[in-house]
Amino acid sequence: MSNTLGSKFRVTVFGQSHSPMIGAVIEGVPAGIAPDMEAISAFMARRAPGKDDLSTPRRETDAPKIIAGLNERGETCGAPLTAIIENADARSKDYDALRDVPRPGHADYAAAVKFGGHNDIRGGGQFSGRLTAPLCFAGALAMQLLKARGVRVQARIKSIAGIEDAPCDLAHPPLDAIAGEGLPCLDADAARHMADAIRAARDAGDSVGGVVECFATGLPAGLGDGMFDGVENRMARALFGIPAVKGVEFGAGFAAASLRGSANNDAFRVENGRVVTETNHCGGALGGITTGMPLVVRAAFKPTPSIALMQRSVSLGRMENAELTVQGRHDPCVVPRAVPVVEAVVACVALDMMLEGELSWN
Amino acid sequence: MSNTLGSKFRVTVFGQSHSPMIGAVIEGVPAGIAPDMEAISAFMARRAPGKDDLSTPRRETDAPKIIAGLNERGETCGAPLTAIIENADARSKDYDALRDVPRPGHADYAAAVKFGGHNDIRGGGQFSGRLTAPLCFAGALAMQLLKARGVRVQARIKSIAGIEDAPCDLAHPPLDAIAGEGLPCLDADAARHMADAIRAARDAGDSVGGVVECFATGLPAGLGDGMFDGVENRMARALFGIPAVKGVEFGAGFAAASLRGSANNDAFRVENGRVVTETNHCGGALGGITTGMPLVVRAAFKPTPSIALMQRSVSLGRMENAELTVQGRHDPCVVPRAVPVVEAVVACVALDMMLEGELSWN
Amino acid sequence: MSNTLGSKFRVTVFGQSHSPMIGAVIEGVPAGIAPDMEAISAFMARRAPGKDDLSTPRRETDAPKIIAGLNERGETCGAPLTAIIENADARSKDYDALRDVPRPGHADYAAAVKFGGHNDIRGGGQFSGRLTAPLCFAGALAMQLLKARGVRVQARIKSIAGIEDAPCDLAHPPLDAIAGEGLPCLDADAARHMADAIRAARDAGDSVGGVVECFATGLPAGLGDGMFDGVENRMARALFGIPAVKGVEFGAGFAAASLRGSANNDAFRVENGRVVTETNHCGGALGGITTGMPLVVRAAFKPTPSIALMQRSVSLGRMENAELTVQGRHDPCVVPRAVPVVEAVVACVALDMMLEGELSWN
Amino acid sequence: MSNTLGSKFRVTVFGQSHSPMIGAVIEGVPAGIAPDMEAISAFMARRAPGKDDLSTPRRETDAPKIIAGLNERGETCGAPLTAIIENADARSKDYDALRDVPRPGHADYAAAVKFGGHNDIRGGGQFSGRLTAPLCFAGALAMQLLKARGVRVQARIKSIAGIEDAPCDLAHPPLDAIAGEGLPCLDADAARHMADAIRAARDAGDSVGGVVECFATGLPAGLGDGMFDGVENRMARALFGIPAVKGVEFGAGFAAASLRGSANNDAFRVENGRVVTETNHCGGALGGITTGMPLVVRAAFKPTPSIALMQRSVSLGRMENAELTVQGRHDPCVVPRAVPVVEAVVACVALDMMLEGELSWN
């Protein structure tokens, strides 16, 4: 089910960068919910391109239109909720030459092999970051439902181009201290240096990557399912669906591999009649099941593969080496716009697990 | 489908650390294959406990018995291949006290919440690393099939306790240079230091973690499916099914987040009439689709949570803080035994993708 | 996955009778196919309402618009093919009173319980036969692909109101003898009597049901998968997705229950170097696997539940008995328009099985 | 997922007629349930062969052994519940000649094509009715859980060889009047005639089929999911997994196709503060969702294909016509032993739907 995420809250994304429309079909939305279109639009605006000098000049209003799934009162009715977004500012002429010479770091070549050369080359086709817009629609809806259950999902930029934001206590992430303006970091100085690094890369015709760290607080203990459907399995499967993600880790993550057990284990404590852990190196999940502590997950984004510099590639038609200079409008760093996308994906998975719910058989 | 991995080659794992048996049901095995039980046993022996002073003294022969799925000639017949392994050396008495006081770093508490206190506490129940034995059975079978297609899956220890093995060219991983004896590293000195670190942790009543790096060579370009079923999505979902994995990355992985696009992009070249990339920072997949270069994936293992040192926990019955000293037989580092497990999981996913195959409609 | 059909050729249907749009997302379409929009439109016209005096006067052009999934040359590109159809002639005012008094034979009451009263009551919401329009889009596309493989899917009306069409040889169904004009039967007299029965029911403010028999010829032997994913399992699951279907049978079907084994078994013969069966009581599948003979499946449609006669129901608000006269525009018999829908569903499932294909491992 | 049934209560069946063992892995069993092995054995005994002169003389004790999924107290623990049954009385020599000459009415030929001649021919391999033993294990467990929720699942023989049991009120099925001894019918005379018909067929070296009618009472309204996962879709998919089933219908079923809407619609009434229907032609489901009335489903079983009479077949090796006389021990009619199997399958699906439960989001 390649374009479908989730089991109870099932999001099927469709579209390509330059197809007439993109969108999502969402099955399993509880009935009786009136989507908060204002909140959804505000959330999607965080991802939309063309906001500042750090992102692509492509301008899309990204206004989702719900075409099915609501009753006459504007509430979800049990039918799949379906939303479409028009692709307005698509300039296909930029991409005409790319079918023969695949862009390094892009899916062009792999997709040409897989689809016998029929893949949609315009703007990266179905591999485009543009497909994260419907994901954000689904995520914003998921957040509306999660919020009503006391669950909050929020991400920050952990690093860009090797510049690190301040560390924080994973057991008590300071969500309100994440900047609401500019780059969403804890440390304003770090944010400034990151922005400078993006501009420097852009001016050099190059690009940079980074790491997004996402927190979900308020999740009850006991969510997730064994072995291959635990919290990490699902979150990882979902997050690798975001273009450019090359690594996913939870809690202490790769750093845990260098710790001793006595340092990495999170001691349990009783606090206000509730079991908590003193630290949160596990990132809120043990054995694939939530512990009730904040979920902490990080996704590593590679630098944007589209760069203005000349690159070495091949001509697939002539089967010989070739040079390539990528035209078009690109983000010198996808990380700032990826922050809400990571939140959206984490929210979709979190809601899915909550809807599966605990089995209250006895 | 919590205990099931794969779509065409579907592995369903069952059992607990101390259940009478553990095993796997494998649907979708091509018919007409005679399982090479010698090769399967040799592979499973790499995971089996009790081999040397670096692992748990629990001894299990781990001899899989195929109870269904073969015809009268001993070939797969299209029916689900089913294998069982007896749990011989289970000492349940070690674990009797644990139901009240959950072990830090283990699933005990989360599972108690999820399953209303009915989870199997003996030896970690279904969360035990013992469940990786049937995974290795499935993986060994997958490797037999992959080998017939020219695909080779092999892993090494990339680091233990922060001690790094030598770096290598991800575009041409030196699989034959990985040590067959002792810890499977490229650099014998590093391997020795890692072993020392494990022993030091053990002697201190503590434990260490590490990183396993796995390569799959010979995979054709064009495998994997879009968005949520690409190579990385599937591999990550599967690898997080191995107990103690807290991070998964591909190619340059998290390090890619610090690179510029011009450094991270893998230039295409024509080599012997084939399209290759000069480097392999992407780890063999772009847009979720294999490029035909080696697949490179790393899994970070946390230090074994079971340590002999006293730890802080809680009494769930009395809802008050408590202290805990874990009894039982444990690996001071799971990484050496995890190497074949990672190979097994990567092989299962790789075979699954190959069996889905390319659509030769036209 | 309630609104999704298929595994390799996956059709997700969305919409309600009176939502702005209805449509389908189709994953797994082989790349490089240019949808034959003329053939698709012609097929969908067979299902469209308002053609003659036997169907509802609601008029819909049912013109599907492909909004995603094609490359710049109009070929499928590996991305999900997505089509929308506008709901033009929806008269919601007809249905305002129905939320309190559920219509007998409709989903109103069951859906109100399931969705807490938030179900879309307008025109039957997601339970409307209107949702079969996107199914027909998917089916027409499937037929285009099947035709290129020599597979033909065609249905006839087997009976309406107890009036039976002529029997035929299930091993050699005379597809070309099915009438292309009027009711698709073999026997013109029977067709005339059926039409009369429909008109008589309509004039009495009542409705009638019937049975559709569908054939798929040209399917290779060996399709289908064991136990729960055999030919019959999949076809039945799919066909019960068509509103008003209350029974599904294959080959001799229920009549086989009265036969002796010696009469019901289909003898094998070699014919032109091919294994065939002399009869086809099994309907083209044994053990859930195609035999290479025509697939024969029948679906029983209940009489349209919407009738003009007064009916006994309840007021859910007052929890007391109530009377109901259904307003609106309804088919006195859904069977004629259901014929292409059954074909569409059978085609989708047949294509799905063909795309899964045979495992050519050795 | 060919051998897997269900979504929340997921049953994966494995084994062949003559494999060392057969069994089932059941995921999703609520934790804390102590399987009632006595009730399970009693239920399975109803299916076991060799009880009387109407069934095959093959004798199997069919004693299931639970090898995983229980905690130390014998309760389900959240891990997949796994049971095995040994194949004791397998006489493989009976089947040696069948690989070349496929048995009419059996899967032999279709399976040989699908699996390249590697299918297990012994006793029908994975297509054998023997595989219904693990289904009955799962069904008996499901019934234990359903019973605790007030749901009762019971079937009767509706007809054998065209001999019909007495009709009954589908809105109030007289479950207690179904005979507990001999053939489970309402009418003792009909039962006697059926038994005579079975013996007559047996004595003629032939076989007969029949129809099983199953009721599930006590199901709440609101179960089932839209379009392709409604009650009928799931039940039908599951029931066609029982060997020899060729038709499935609900409520009035195929007979509804001959009724007028005014006769077929079930009028709603308020009865004891509850909404009920006066009749139950719909069989307990409208729009794929339970109405709260008894679920009524019928499955048509073809006559046993294994008959002692000479039959026409082919030699696959020589590709020429051949004659065949089937050796071995066979039921002259599978219907009596199929009654508990139908109950088991209906129970598994009913429990699955109940575990998915209603979404109590608001």
XYZ file of N, CA, C and O in Angstrom, chain D residues 242-318:
308
model
N -13.476 -21.808 3.321
C -13.762 -23.208 3.670
C -13.833 -24.009 2.378
O -14.559 -23.623 1.454
N -13.084 -25.093 2.277
C -13.107 -25.875 1.046
C -14.534 -26.302 0.688
O -15.328 -26.634 1.571
N -14.852 -26.270 -0.599
C -16.126 -26.753 -1.157
C -17.255 -25.739 -1.122
O -18.337 -26.011 -1.629
N -17.045 -24.562 -0.520
C -18.099 -23.546 -0.541
C -18.154 -22.897 -1.922
O -17.145 -22.452 -2.445
N -19.337 -22.863 -2.527
C -19.503 -22.266 -3.861
C -20.511 -21.128 -3.888
O -20.728 -20.509 -4.940
N -21.159 -20.852 -2.759
C -22.095 -19.745 -2.727
C -22.305 -19.269 -1.308
O -22.224 -20.069 -0.366
N -22.532 -17.980 -1.143
C -22.781 -17.383 0.174
C -23.900 -16.371 0.012
O -23.883 -15.568 -0.929
N -24.859 -16.402 0.908
C -25.957 -15.432 0.837
C -26.394 -15.048 2.242
O -26.172 -15.790 3.198
N -27.012 -13.884 2.331
C -27.416 -13.333 3.629
C -28.929 -13.101 3.643
O -29.498 -12.614 2.660
N -29.554 -13.432 4.764
C -30.985 -13.205 4.907
C -31.755 -13.932 3.827
O -31.587 -15.129 3.617
N -32.610 -13.194 3.116
C -33.376 -13.829 2.042
C -32.465 -14.240 0.885
O -32.822 -15.095 0.077
N -31.304 -13.625 0.764
C -30.298 -14.028 -0.207
C -30.793 -14.016 -1.641
O -31.408 -13.032 -2.080
N -30.507 -15.087 -2.378
C -30.909 -15.137 -3.779
C -32.426 -15.040 -3.931
O -32.916 -14.527 -4.937
N -33.150 -15.516 -2.938
C -34.609 -15.439 -3.029
C -35.091 -13.997 -3.025
O -36.145 -13.677 -3.579
N -34.313 -13.101 -2.416
C -34.710 -11.690 -2.388
C -34.807 -11.128 -3.799
O -35.577 -10.191 -4.061
N -34.044 -11.704 -4.726
C -34.041 -11.205 -6.099
C -35.385 -11.385 -6.779
O -35.672 -10.741 -7.793
N -36.220 -12.250 -6.233
C -37.546 -12.488 -6.816
C -38.656 -11.754 -6.076
O -39.810 -11.808 -6.478
N -38.321 -11.099 -4.999
C -39.331 -10.392 -4.209
C -39.491 -8.951 -4.688
O -38.607 -8.395 -5.320
N -40.637 -8.369 -4.340
C -40.789 -6.939 -4.518
C -40.241 -6.235 -3.285
O -40.164 -6.810 -2.201
N -39.880 -4.982 -3.483
C -39.338 -4.201 -2.371
C -40.262 -4.156 -1.179
O -39.830 -4.242 -0.022
N -41.550 -4.032 -1.437
C -42.515 -3.940 -0.331
C -42.534 -5.222 0.492
O -42.849 -5.194 1.682
N -42.182 -6.337 -0.127
C -42.158 -7.611 0.605
C -40.800 -7.855 1.245
O -40.703 -8.504 2.290
N -39.765 -7.358 0.621
C -38.409 -7.643 1.106
C -37.954 -6.683 2.195
O -37.210 -7.065 3.102
N -38.374 -5.430 2.115
C -37.954 -4.463 3.139
C -38.407 -4.919 4.524
O -39.518 -5.417 4.683
N -37.542 -4.744 5.481
C -37.871 -5.114 6.859
C -38.336 -3.869 7.604
O -37.546 -2.943 7.841
N -39.608 -3.853 7.976
C -40.154 -2.687 8.679
C -39.516 -2.538 10.051
O -39.260 -3.526 10.744
N -39.235 -1.307 10.420
C -38.689 -1.043 11.767
C -39.828 -0.921 12.776
O -40.911 -0.416 12.453
N -39.572 -1.366 13.983
C -40.504 -1.208 15.086
C -39.710 -0.884 16.344
O -38.549 -1.274 16.471
N -40.376 -0.215 17.273
C -39.788 -0.045 18.606
C -40.333 -1.156 19.488
O -41.547 -1.365 19.552
N -39.429 -1.882 20.108
C -39.847 -3.011 20.942
C -39.019 -2.971 22.215
O -37.788 -3.059 22.153
N -39.687 -2.812 23.332
C -38.977 -2.718 24.619
C -37.885 -1.652 24.579
O -36.770 -1.871 25.037
N -38.231 -0.516 24.011
C -37.289 0.594 23.980
C -36.126 0.408 23.035
O -35.125 1.131 23.110
N -36.254 -0.550 22.135
C -35.153 -0.874 21.226
C -35.702 -0.888 19.811
O -36.837 -1.308 19.598
N -34.887 -0.461 18.848
C -35.313 -0.525 17.458
C -35.050 -1.931 16.931
O -33.930 -2.441 17.041
N -36.087 -2.560 16.412
C -35.932 -3.898 15.815
C -36.590 -3.862 14.433
O -37.216 -2.878 14.058
N -36.423 -4.946 13.690
C -37.184 -5.071 12.444
C -38.169 -6.224 12.605
O -37.888 -7.200 13.317
N -39.294 -6.090 11.959
C -40.341 -7.114 12.098
C -39.916 -8.411 11.432
O -40.167 -9.503 11.946
N -39.342 -8.278 10.266
C -38.790 -9.429 9.566
C -37.286 -9.242 9.508
O -36.755 -8.252 10.024
N -36.597 -10.193 8.904
C -35.132 -10.076 8.839
C -34.638 -10.592 7.487
O -33.723 -11.401 7.404
N -35.290 -10.094 6.447
C -34.864 -10.506 5.103
C -33.453 -10.062 4.797
O -32.780 -10.628 3.939
N -33.013 -9.001 5.455
C -31.664 -8.484 5.168
C -30.595 -9.340 5.849
O -29.412 -9.186 5.563
N -31.012 -10.197 6.770
C -30.030 -11.059 7.429
C -29.170 -10.348 8.445
O -28.072 -10.788 8.754
N -29.666 -9.253 8.969
C -28.952 -8.601 10.066
C -27.943 -7.549 9.659
O -27.204 -7.056 10.508
N -27.921 -7.190 8.376
C -26.961 -6.173 7.944
C -27.568 -5.329 6.835
O -28.148 -5.859 5.887
N -27.420 -4.023 6.964
C -27.845 -3.078 5.924
C -26.677 -2.137 5.658
O -26.084 -1.607 6.599
N -26.333 -1.947 4.396
C -25.187 -1.097 4.095
C -23.898 -1.661 4.654
O -22.946 -0.926 4.888
N -23.880 -2.965 4.898
C -22.673 -3.579 5.431
C -22.516 -3.440 6.925
O -21.500 -3.839 7.487
N -23.539 -2.897 7.586
C -23.469 -2.620 9.027
C -24.556 -3.412 9.734
O -25.683 -3.498 9.254
N -24.203 -3.979 10.877
C -25.199 -4.767 11.609
C -26.368 -3.888 12.058
O -26.189 -2.727 12.407
N -27.552 -4.522 12.052
C -28.762 -3.812 12.471
C -29.135 -4.115 13.912
O -30.046 -3.504 14.461
N -28.448 -5.087 14.521
C -28.819 -5.514 15.859
C -29.739 -6.728 15.831
O -30.010 -7.329 16.867
N -30.211 -7.090 14.651
C -31.020 -8.313 14.498
C -30.055 -9.482 14.245
O -28.882 -9.280 13.970
N -30.556 -10.716 14.341
C -29.647 -11.857 14.115
C -28.987 -11.805 12.738
O -29.644 -11.511 11.742
N -27.707 -12.070 12.729
C -27.015 -12.246 11.459
C -27.406 -13.615 10.916
O -27.352 -14.614 11.650
N -27.788 -13.662 9.653
C -28.183 -14.926 9.022
C -27.402 -15.081 7.728
O -27.516 -14.265 6.813
N -26.601 -16.126 7.667
C -25.781 -16.349 6.474
C -25.840 -17.822 6.102
O -25.898 -18.689 6.969
N -25.881 -18.077 4.812
C -25.884 -19.455 4.318
C -24.703 -19.688 3.396
O -24.360 -18.820 2.591
N -24.119 -20.869 3.508
C -23.017 -21.253 2.634
C -23.398 -22.550 1.923
O -23.819 -23.513 2.565
N -23.252 -22.545 0.599
C -23.561 -23.740 -0.194
C -22.296 -24.570 -0.372
O -21.266 -24.051 -0.820
N -22.391 -25.851 0.000
C -21.255 -26.765 -0.162
C -21.513 -27.696 -1.343
O -22.572 -28.339 -1.412
N -20.550 -27.779 -2.214
C -20.695 -28.705 -3.329
C -20.520 -30.136 -2.813
O -19.987 -30.347 -1.721
N -20.976 -31.134 -3.571
C -20.736 -32.516 -3.154
C -19.234 -32.798 -3.123
O -18.470 -32.249 -3.920
N -18.828 -33.627 -2.189
C -17.414 -33.994 -2.067
C -16.868 -34.409 -3.435
O -17.427 -35.304 -4.072
N -15.799 -33.804 -3.898
C -15.291 -34.188 -5.223
C -14.664 -35.582 -5.253
O -14.646 -36.213 -6.312
N -14.186 -36.052 -4.105
C -13.603 -37.405 -4.090
C -14.714 -38.437 -4.074
O -15.445 -38.561 -3.087
N -14.862 -39.161 -5.160
C -15.876 -40.221 -5.244
C -15.197 -41.497 -5.718
O -14.112 -41.460 -6.310
N -15.837 -42.595 -5.415
C -15.227 -43.886 -5.760
C -15.444 -44.244 -7.225
O -14.734 -45.095 -7.780
N -16.412 -43.600 -7.864
C -16.707 -43.909 -9.258
C -15.547 -43.525 -10.167
O -14.813 -42.583 -9.881
N -15.431 -44.228 -11.261
C -14.420 -43.874 -12.261
C -14.747 -42.496 -12.846
O -15.914 -42.159 -13.056
N -13.689 -41.684 -13.079
C -13.912 -40.355 -13.636
C -12.955 -40.104 -14.800
O -11.894 -40.709 -14.884
N -13.347 -39.163 -15.643
C -12.490 -38.783 -16.766
C -11.557 -37.656 -16.347
O -11.994 -36.631 -15.821
N -10.278 -37.844 -16.637
C -9.313 -36.804 -16.336
C -8.247 -36.815 -17.427
O -8.498 -37.322 -18.535
N -7.085 -36.292 -17.121
C -5.990 -36.246 -18.092
C -4.698 -36.667 -17.404
O -4.566 -36.570 -16.183
N -3.763 -37.116 -18.193
C -2.401 -37.300 -17.706
C -1.618 -36.050 -18.054
O -1.456 -35.720 -19.242
N -1.169 -35.342 -17.020
C -0.430 -34.099 -17.276
C 0.926 -34.403 -17.894
O 1.462 -33.607 -18.664
N 1.468 -35.558 -17.565
C 2.782 -35.917 -18.121
C 2.689 -36.233 -19.594
O 3.529 -35.782 -20.392
N 1.668 -36.976 -19.966
C 1.541 -37.388 -21.373
C 0.626 -36.449 -22.146
O 0.494 -36.576 -23.359
